[in-house]
Amino acid sequence: GLNVTVPFKEQAWTQAEHRTPLAEKAGAANTLYLDADGALVADNTDGVGLVRDLTRNHGVALKGLRILVLGAGGAVRGVLGPILAEAPASLTIANRTVAKAEALAALFAGKGEVSGCGFDDVAGPFDLVINATSASLAGDLPPLPAGLFAAEGLAYDMMYAAEPTVFLRWAAEQGARSVDGLGMLIEQAAESFWLWRQVRPDTAPLREMLRREL
């Protein structure tokens, strides 16, 4: 099997002979494997990795939460299904290009209360804000208003680094708790390993090791 990273997830999706429902909905694949007949199958474990990191590693129950996702690219499309499966109260997608956010919300209509808007139209408070934009890679921050977080709100950045990202630093200034995406990276890989080997790795020691090495 293969674990695929950006910018090759869409190409991996096109190469597969079969796609799981998660990969089909995501339009991208981070995991490839051969089925019993030797056919190449595309899957997407990013959303499972994100949800598992939040729920198991950080004790965040997503059911009933008001969730804001920043960005409308492939990273977002890959995680919306598993997030919505946890039955949040609402999920808002905010993006610079409003049409992309609205189109993505329409794609997941019927899975819960899902809406799309531009950054200028974001209105909190939210219990969980997930940054899925590439802004953190460039040290930039999406144009976000104050008052975005509810009391005890959590900021989650899919990016990770030795030091908190600019988004997480901003969130801390707003009084929010913060988590980076290292756990998501590990958990999506563990889910892929399960698909390949039917063995589920113990991720806790790996999180501790990688955190020390950042």
XYZ file of C-alpha atoms in Angstrom:
214
model
C 0.000 0.000 0.000
C 0.885 3.654 -0.288
C 0.215 6.704 1.851
C 0.011 9.785 -0.366
C 0.543 13.404 0.592
C -0.179 16.740 -1.109
C -0.126 17.621 -3.933
C -0.682 14.091 -5.248
C -3.929 13.033 -3.577
C -6.105 13.870 -6.572
C -3.788 11.979 -8.921
C -3.836 8.960 -6.612
C -7.634 9.074 -6.696
C -7.645 8.966 -10.499
C -5.226 6.019 -10.637
C -7.413 3.668 -8.596
C -9.726 1.087 -10.115
C -12.070 1.277 -7.114
C -12.779 3.972 -4.534
C -14.253 3.696 -1.063
C -17.251 5.931 -0.242
C -14.965 8.228 1.783
C -12.549 8.622 -1.119
C -15.393 9.064 -3.591
C -16.893 11.902 -1.567
C -13.506 13.482 -0.871
C -12.426 13.477 -4.510
C -8.931 12.666 -3.255
C -7.064 9.691 -1.838
C -4.313 9.598 0.742
C -4.283 5.784 0.889
C -3.927 3.136 -1.816
C -4.068 -0.619 -1.386
C -4.686 -3.801 -3.359
C -7.901 -5.728 -2.714
C -8.255 -9.518 -2.727
C -8.465 -9.503 -6.526
C -5.349 -7.382 -6.918
C -7.290 -4.262 -7.935
C -6.014 -0.865 -6.782
C -8.363 0.749 -4.237
C -8.338 4.409 -3.177
C -9.323 5.414 0.336
C -9.135 8.585 2.405
C -8.184 8.307 6.061
C -7.574 12.018 6.707
C -10.990 12.632 8.257
C -10.773 9.518 10.392
C -7.345 10.671 11.556
C -8.618 14.129 12.462
C -11.654 12.850 14.339
C -9.635 10.206 16.182
C -7.042 12.778 17.225
C -9.726 15.091 18.577
C -11.898 12.492 20.261
C -9.380 9.937 21.551
C -6.185 11.911 22.043
C -7.712 15.174 23.247
C -11.044 14.057 24.672
C -13.164 16.346 22.477
C -16.648 14.968 21.765
C -17.835 16.525 18.491
C -21.512 15.723 18.962
C -23.526 18.905 19.424
C -20.606 21.272 18.806
C -20.724 24.379 16.637
C -17.798 23.858 14.261
C -16.109 26.269 11.859
C -13.751 24.966 9.163
C -11.451 27.464 7.466
C -10.720 26.707 3.819
C -12.526 24.823 1.061
C -9.753 22.877 -0.633
C -9.048 19.181 -0.854
C -7.988 18.984 2.789
C -11.448 20.131 3.847
C -13.341 17.928 1.447
C -11.502 14.913 2.807
C -12.481 15.488 6.446
C -16.082 16.733 6.287
C -17.708 13.302 6.065
C -16.150 11.879 9.252
C -16.745 15.158 11.115
C -20.430 15.205 10.163
C -20.756 11.540 11.128
C -20.084 12.685 14.714
C -23.341 14.752 14.624
C -22.158 18.285 15.412
C -24.870 20.900 15.953
C -23.657 22.837 12.920
C -20.720 23.022 10.548
C -19.753 26.227 8.773
C -17.195 26.339 5.954
C -15.498 29.713 5.456
C -13.275 30.493 2.485
C -11.863 33.483 0.626
C -13.833 32.417 -2.450
C -17.402 32.199 -1.184
C -18.613 30.101 -4.116
C -16.169 27.313 -3.228
C -17.377 27.215 0.371
C -21.018 27.168 -0.732
C -20.373 24.431 -3.301
C -18.665 22.274 -0.694
C -21.526 22.802 1.741
C -23.992 21.785 -0.965
C -21.995 18.606 -1.622
C -22.587 17.516 1.973
C -26.180 18.754 2.233
C -28.384 16.263 4.002
C -25.589 15.165 6.337
C -26.449 17.805 8.928
C -26.601 21.584 9.259
C -23.858 22.617 6.824
C -23.330 26.104 5.396
C -20.680 28.004 3.446
C -19.631 31.656 3.591
C -16.746 34.071 3.128
C -14.351 35.073 5.892
C -16.086 38.439 6.179
C -19.414 36.778 6.969
C -18.211 34.454 9.719
C -20.250 34.968 12.868
C -19.372 33.101 16.052
C -19.246 31.847 18.599
C -17.907 28.410 17.707
C -16.879 25.589 19.999
C -14.254 24.323 17.552
C -12.414 26.168 14.768
C -10.344 24.025 12.391
C -7.772 25.742 10.190
C -7.458 23.733 6.976
C -6.003 26.541 4.875
C -2.407 26.557 3.690
C -1.887 29.940 5.359
C 0.061 28.463 8.263
C 2.689 27.117 5.871
C 3.422 30.682 4.796
C 3.099 32.156 8.278
C -0.111 33.956 7.329
C -3.460 34.218 9.072
C -6.885 34.172 7.386
C -8.802 37.437 7.969
C -10.789 36.400 11.005
C -12.932 38.522 13.337
C -12.587 38.660 17.096
C -15.200 36.870 19.175
C -14.946 33.714 17.099
C -14.578 31.293 20.013
C -17.153 30.243 22.562
C -16.104 29.879 26.184
C -13.725 26.899 26.420
C -13.451 27.002 22.607
C -10.779 24.980 20.835
C -8.572 25.928 17.885
C -7.194 23.094 15.742
C -4.604 23.680 13.032
C -4.045 20.841 10.561
C -0.477 22.080 10.206
C 2.144 21.417 12.870
C 5.577 22.740 13.764
C 8.014 22.956 16.649
C 6.379 26.234 17.677
C 2.667 27.127 17.595
C 1.465 28.281 14.167
C 0.349 31.875 13.654
C -3.274 30.681 13.726
C -2.794 28.956 17.079
C -0.988 31.982 18.514
C -3.878 34.185 17.401
C -6.392 31.756 18.894
C -4.555 31.768 22.220
C -4.803 35.562 22.258
C -8.553 35.099 21.834
C -8.633 32.880 24.908
C -9.005 29.571 23.046
C -7.272 26.291 23.761
C -5.141 25.064 20.871
C -4.054 21.805 19.231
C -1.867 21.309 16.147
C -2.138 18.630 13.474
C 0.674 16.280 14.494
C -1.819 13.849 15.973
C -3.892 13.904 12.800
C -0.799 13.042 10.747
C -0.118 10.040 12.961
C -3.711 8.838 13.231
C -4.375 8.956 9.485
C -1.234 6.876 8.972
C -2.322 4.406 11.657
C -5.686 4.001 9.916
C -3.893 3.376 6.628
C -1.707 0.767 8.333
C -4.869 -0.940 9.582
C -6.199 -1.104 6.019
C -2.965 -2.674 4.795
C -2.156 -5.041 7.661
C -5.265 -5.309 9.877
C -3.016 -4.242 12.725
C -3.765 -1.048 14.636
C -0.574 0.620 15.898
C -0.324 2.153 19.352
C 0.044 5.807 18.420
C 0.823 7.323 21.825
C 4.557 6.470 21.881
C 4.918 7.750 18.312
C 3.235 11.073 19.176
C 5.633 11.545 22.074
C 8.672 10.645 19.971
C 7.786 12.908 17.055
C 6.892 15.791 19.367
C 10.354 15.591 20.924
C 11.975 15.567 17.473
C 10.152 18.596 16.035
